[in-house]
Short mmCIF file of C-alpha atoms in Angstrom, two decimals:
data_model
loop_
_atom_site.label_atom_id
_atom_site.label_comp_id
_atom_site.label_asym_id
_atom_site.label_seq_id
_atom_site.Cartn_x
_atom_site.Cartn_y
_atom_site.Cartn_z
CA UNK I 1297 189.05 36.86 35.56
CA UNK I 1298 192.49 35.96 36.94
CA UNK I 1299 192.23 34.07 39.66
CA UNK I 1300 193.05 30.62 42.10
CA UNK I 1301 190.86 29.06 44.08
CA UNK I 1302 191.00 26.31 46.40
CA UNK I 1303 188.83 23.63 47.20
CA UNK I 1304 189.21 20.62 49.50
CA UNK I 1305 190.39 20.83 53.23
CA UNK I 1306 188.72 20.44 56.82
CA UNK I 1307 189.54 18.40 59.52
CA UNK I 1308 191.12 14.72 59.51
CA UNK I 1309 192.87 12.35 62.28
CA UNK I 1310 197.00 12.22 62.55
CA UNK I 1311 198.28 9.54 59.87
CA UNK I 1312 195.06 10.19 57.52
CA UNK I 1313 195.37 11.71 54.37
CA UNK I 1314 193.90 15.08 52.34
CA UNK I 1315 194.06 16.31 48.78
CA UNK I 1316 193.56 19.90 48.25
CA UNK I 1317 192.69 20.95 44.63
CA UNK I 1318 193.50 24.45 42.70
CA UNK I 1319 191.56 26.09 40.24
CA UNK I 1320 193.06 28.44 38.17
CA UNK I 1321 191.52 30.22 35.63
CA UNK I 1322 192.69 33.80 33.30
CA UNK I 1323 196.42 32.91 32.67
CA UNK I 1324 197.93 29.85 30.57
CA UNK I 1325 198.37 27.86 33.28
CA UNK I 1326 200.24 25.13 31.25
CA UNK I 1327 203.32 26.97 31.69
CA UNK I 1328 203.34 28.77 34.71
CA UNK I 1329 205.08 27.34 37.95
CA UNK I 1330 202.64 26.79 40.95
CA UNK I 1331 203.51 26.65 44.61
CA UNK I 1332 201.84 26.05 48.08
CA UNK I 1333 202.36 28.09 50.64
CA UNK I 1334 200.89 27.26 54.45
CA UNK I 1335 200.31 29.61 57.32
CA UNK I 1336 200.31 27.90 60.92
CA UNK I 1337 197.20 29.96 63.31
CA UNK I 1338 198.90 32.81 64.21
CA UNK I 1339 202.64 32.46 62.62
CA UNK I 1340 204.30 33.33 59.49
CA UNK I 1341 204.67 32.12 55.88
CA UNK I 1342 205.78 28.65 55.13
CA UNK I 1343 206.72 27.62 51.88
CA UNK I 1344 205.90 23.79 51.18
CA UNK I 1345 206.70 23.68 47.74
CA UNK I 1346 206.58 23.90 43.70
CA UNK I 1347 206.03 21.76 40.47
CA UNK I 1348 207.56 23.73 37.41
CA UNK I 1349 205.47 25.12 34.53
CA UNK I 1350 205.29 22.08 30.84
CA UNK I 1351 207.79 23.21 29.51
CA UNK I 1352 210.19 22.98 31.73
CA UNK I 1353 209.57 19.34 32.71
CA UNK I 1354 207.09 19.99 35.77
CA UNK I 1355 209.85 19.18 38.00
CA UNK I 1356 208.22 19.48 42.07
CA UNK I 1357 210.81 21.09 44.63
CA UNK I 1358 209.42 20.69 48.45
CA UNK I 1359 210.35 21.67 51.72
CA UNK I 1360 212.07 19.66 54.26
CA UNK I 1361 209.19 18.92 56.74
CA UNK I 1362 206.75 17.95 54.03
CA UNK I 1363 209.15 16.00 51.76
CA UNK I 1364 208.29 12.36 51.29
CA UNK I 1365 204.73 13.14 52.95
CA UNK I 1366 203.18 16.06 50.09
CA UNK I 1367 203.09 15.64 46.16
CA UNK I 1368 202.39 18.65 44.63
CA UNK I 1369 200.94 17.37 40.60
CA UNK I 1370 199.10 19.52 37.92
CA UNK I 1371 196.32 18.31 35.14
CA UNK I 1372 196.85 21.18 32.44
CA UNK I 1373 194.08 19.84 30.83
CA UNK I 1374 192.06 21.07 33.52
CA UNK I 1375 194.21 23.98 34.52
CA UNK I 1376 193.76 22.39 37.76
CA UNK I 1377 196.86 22.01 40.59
CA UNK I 1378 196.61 19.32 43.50
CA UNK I 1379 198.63 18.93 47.00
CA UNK I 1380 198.30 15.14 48.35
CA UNK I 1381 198.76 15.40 51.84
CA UNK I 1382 199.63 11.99 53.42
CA UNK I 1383 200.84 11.05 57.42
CA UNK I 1384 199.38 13.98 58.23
CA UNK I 1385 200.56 15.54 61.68
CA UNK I 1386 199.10 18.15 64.26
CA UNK I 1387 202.14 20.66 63.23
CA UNK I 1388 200.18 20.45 59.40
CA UNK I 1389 197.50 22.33 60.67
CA UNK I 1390 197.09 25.14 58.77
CA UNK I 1391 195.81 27.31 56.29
CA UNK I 1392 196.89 26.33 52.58
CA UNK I 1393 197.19 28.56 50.06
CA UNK I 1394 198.27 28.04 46.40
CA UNK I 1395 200.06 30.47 44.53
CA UNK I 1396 202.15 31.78 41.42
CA UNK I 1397 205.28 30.85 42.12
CA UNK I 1398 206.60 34.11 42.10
CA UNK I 1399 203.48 35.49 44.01
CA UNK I 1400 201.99 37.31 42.32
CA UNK I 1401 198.61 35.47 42.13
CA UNK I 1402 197.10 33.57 44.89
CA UNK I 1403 194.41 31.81 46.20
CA UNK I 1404 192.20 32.41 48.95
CA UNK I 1405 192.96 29.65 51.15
CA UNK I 1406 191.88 26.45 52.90
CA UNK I 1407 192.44 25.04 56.11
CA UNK I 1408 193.72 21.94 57.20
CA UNK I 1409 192.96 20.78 61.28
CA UNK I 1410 194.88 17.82 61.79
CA UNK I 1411 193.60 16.97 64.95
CA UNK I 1412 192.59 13.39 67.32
CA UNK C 819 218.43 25.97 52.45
CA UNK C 820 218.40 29.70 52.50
CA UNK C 821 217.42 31.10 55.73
CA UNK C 822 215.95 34.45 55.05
CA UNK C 823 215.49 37.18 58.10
CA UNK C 824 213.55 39.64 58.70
CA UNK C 825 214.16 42.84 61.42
CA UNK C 826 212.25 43.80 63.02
CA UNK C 827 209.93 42.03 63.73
CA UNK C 828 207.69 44.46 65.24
CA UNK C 829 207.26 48.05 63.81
CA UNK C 830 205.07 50.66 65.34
CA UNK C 831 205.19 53.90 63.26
CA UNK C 832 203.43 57.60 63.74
CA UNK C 833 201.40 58.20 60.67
CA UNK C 834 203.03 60.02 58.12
CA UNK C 835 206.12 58.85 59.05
CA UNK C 836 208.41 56.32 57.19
CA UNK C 837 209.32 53.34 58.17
CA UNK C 838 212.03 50.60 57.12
CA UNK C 839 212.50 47.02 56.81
CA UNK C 840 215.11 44.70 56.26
CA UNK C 841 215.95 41.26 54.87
CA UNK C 842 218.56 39.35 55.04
CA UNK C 843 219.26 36.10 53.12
CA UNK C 844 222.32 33.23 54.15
CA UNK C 845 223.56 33.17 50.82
CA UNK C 846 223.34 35.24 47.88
CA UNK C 847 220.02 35.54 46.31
CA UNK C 848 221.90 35.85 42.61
CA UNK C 849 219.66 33.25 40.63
CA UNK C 850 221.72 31.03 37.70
CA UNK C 851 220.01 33.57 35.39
CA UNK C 852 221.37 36.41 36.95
CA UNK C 853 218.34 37.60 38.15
CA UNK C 854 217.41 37.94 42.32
CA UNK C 855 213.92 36.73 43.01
CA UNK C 856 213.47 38.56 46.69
CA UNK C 857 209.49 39.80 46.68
CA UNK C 858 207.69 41.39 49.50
CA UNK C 859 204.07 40.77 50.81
CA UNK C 860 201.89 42.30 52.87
CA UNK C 861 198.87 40.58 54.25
CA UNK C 862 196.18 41.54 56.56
CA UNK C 863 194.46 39.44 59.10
CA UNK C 864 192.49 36.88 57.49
CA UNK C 865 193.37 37.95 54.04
CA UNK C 866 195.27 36.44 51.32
CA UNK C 867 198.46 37.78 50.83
CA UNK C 868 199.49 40.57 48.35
CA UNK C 869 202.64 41.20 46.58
CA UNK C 870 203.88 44.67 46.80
CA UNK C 871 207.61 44.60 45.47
CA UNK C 872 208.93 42.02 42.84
CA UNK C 873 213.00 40.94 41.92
CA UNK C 874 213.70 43.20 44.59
CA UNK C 875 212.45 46.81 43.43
CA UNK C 876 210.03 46.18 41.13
CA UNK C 877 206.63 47.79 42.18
CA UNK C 878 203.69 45.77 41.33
CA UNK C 879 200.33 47.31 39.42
CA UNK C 880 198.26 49.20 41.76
CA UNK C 881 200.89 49.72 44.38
CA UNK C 882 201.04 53.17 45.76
CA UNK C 883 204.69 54.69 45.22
CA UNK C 884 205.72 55.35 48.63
CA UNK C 885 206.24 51.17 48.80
CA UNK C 886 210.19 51.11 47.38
CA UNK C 887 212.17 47.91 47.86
CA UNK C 888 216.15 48.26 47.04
CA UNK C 889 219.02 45.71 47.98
CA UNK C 890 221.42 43.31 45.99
CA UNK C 891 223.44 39.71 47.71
CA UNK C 892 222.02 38.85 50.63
CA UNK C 893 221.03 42.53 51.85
CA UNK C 894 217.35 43.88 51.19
CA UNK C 895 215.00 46.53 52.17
CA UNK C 896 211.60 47.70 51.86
CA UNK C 897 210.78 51.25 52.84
CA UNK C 898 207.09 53.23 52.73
CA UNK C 899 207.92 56.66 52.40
CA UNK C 900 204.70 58.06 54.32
CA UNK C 901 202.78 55.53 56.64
CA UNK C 902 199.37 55.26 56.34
CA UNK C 903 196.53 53.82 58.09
CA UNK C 904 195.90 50.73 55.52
CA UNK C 905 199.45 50.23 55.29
CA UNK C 906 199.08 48.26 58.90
CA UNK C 907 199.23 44.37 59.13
CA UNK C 908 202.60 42.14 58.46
CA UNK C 909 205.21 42.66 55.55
CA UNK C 910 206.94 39.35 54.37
CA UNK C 911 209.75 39.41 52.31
CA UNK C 912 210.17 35.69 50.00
CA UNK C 913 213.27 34.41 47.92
CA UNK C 914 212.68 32.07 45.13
CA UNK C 915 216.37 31.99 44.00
CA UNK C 916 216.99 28.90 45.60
CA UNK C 917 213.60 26.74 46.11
CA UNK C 918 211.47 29.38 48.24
CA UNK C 919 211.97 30.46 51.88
CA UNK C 920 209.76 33.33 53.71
CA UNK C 921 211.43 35.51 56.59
CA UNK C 922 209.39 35.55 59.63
CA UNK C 923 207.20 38.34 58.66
CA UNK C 924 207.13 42.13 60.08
CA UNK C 925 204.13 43.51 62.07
CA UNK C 926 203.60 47.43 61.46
CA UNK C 927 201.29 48.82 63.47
CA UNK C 928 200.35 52.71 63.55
CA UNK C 929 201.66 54.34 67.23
#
């Protein structure tokens, strides 16, 4: 079955740190480029960012509030995707989800509290 | 960064009626390979969201055929022929010509 699915998540202090892992499993995963996307309670769609499929160089690409702060890596050899999530803030809290980068294949989402 | 935006931003529409959406990007959503990556979601509340329309009007497996998405540039649109009831929740539309940038998402809800 085609499919992504999340794992990690739940709720950590401001300044502490998270990994959320991605499971993907159907497709070759080696070469397809994988994004995070995050959804604030209540608001819209927020890209956070990419990492490129092997053969083109799995190059990462993130947004500007999450630059510096996330690394978005991939283990091929375990068809598995990660976002490190470090000085976390209260305006991280969300729900996580990763994707295709073209969206047409995503997960079902984890949530992130960053909270005192 | 590409600021992508989305009107309206509410949309209440009679059943059986169509209904219309538009996105607009800050710069042209040509890619380097000449192709425009503009998709459109919709998502439910507390689902996952689901792609609908790809590179503009490309209808994705499954979709019903009243979903049609048209535009070129900077100038989209996504149109449902004939609303129906499971057709409620909030459209998104996403460019991934230059990084990835959502608009702020459409809420269609039946009158």
């Amino acid at each position: 079955e085609v499919q992504l699915v999340e794992s990690g998540g739940g709720l950590v202090k401001p300044g502490e740190s998270l990994r959320l892992s991605c499971a993907a499993s159907g497709f070759t995963f080696k070469e397809a480029w994988m994004s995070w996307v995050r959804q604030a309670p209540g608001k819209g769609l927020e890209w956070v960012g990419l990492i490129a499929g092997n053969s083109s160089g799995g190059t990462t690409d993130y947004a500007a509030p999450v630059k510096g702060r996330f690394t978005i890596s991939r283990d091929d050899s375990q068809n598995t995707l990660s976002l490190q999530m470090n000085s976390l803030k209260s305006e991280d809290t969300a729900v996580y989800y990763c994707l295709t980068t073209g969206g047409g294949l995503w997960g079902q989402g984890k949530l992130v509290t960053v909270s005192s | 960064d590409v600021v992508v935006t989305q009107s309206p931003l509410s949309l209440p529409v009679t059943l059986g009626q169509p209904a219309s959406i538009s996105c607009r990007s800050s710069q042209s959503l040509v890619s380097s390979d000449g192709n425009t990556y503009l998709n459109w979601f919709h998502q439910r509340p507390g689902r996952s969201p689901r792609r609908l329309i790809n590179k503009v009007s490309n209808r994705d497996s499954g979709v019903p055929d009243r979903f049609s998405g048209s535009g070129s540039g900077t100038d989209f649109t996504l149109k449902i022929s004939r609303v129906e009831a499971e057709d409620v929740g909030t459209y998104y539309c996403m460019q991934s010509s230059h990084s990835s940038s959502f608009g702020q998402g459409t809420k269609l809800e039946i009158k």
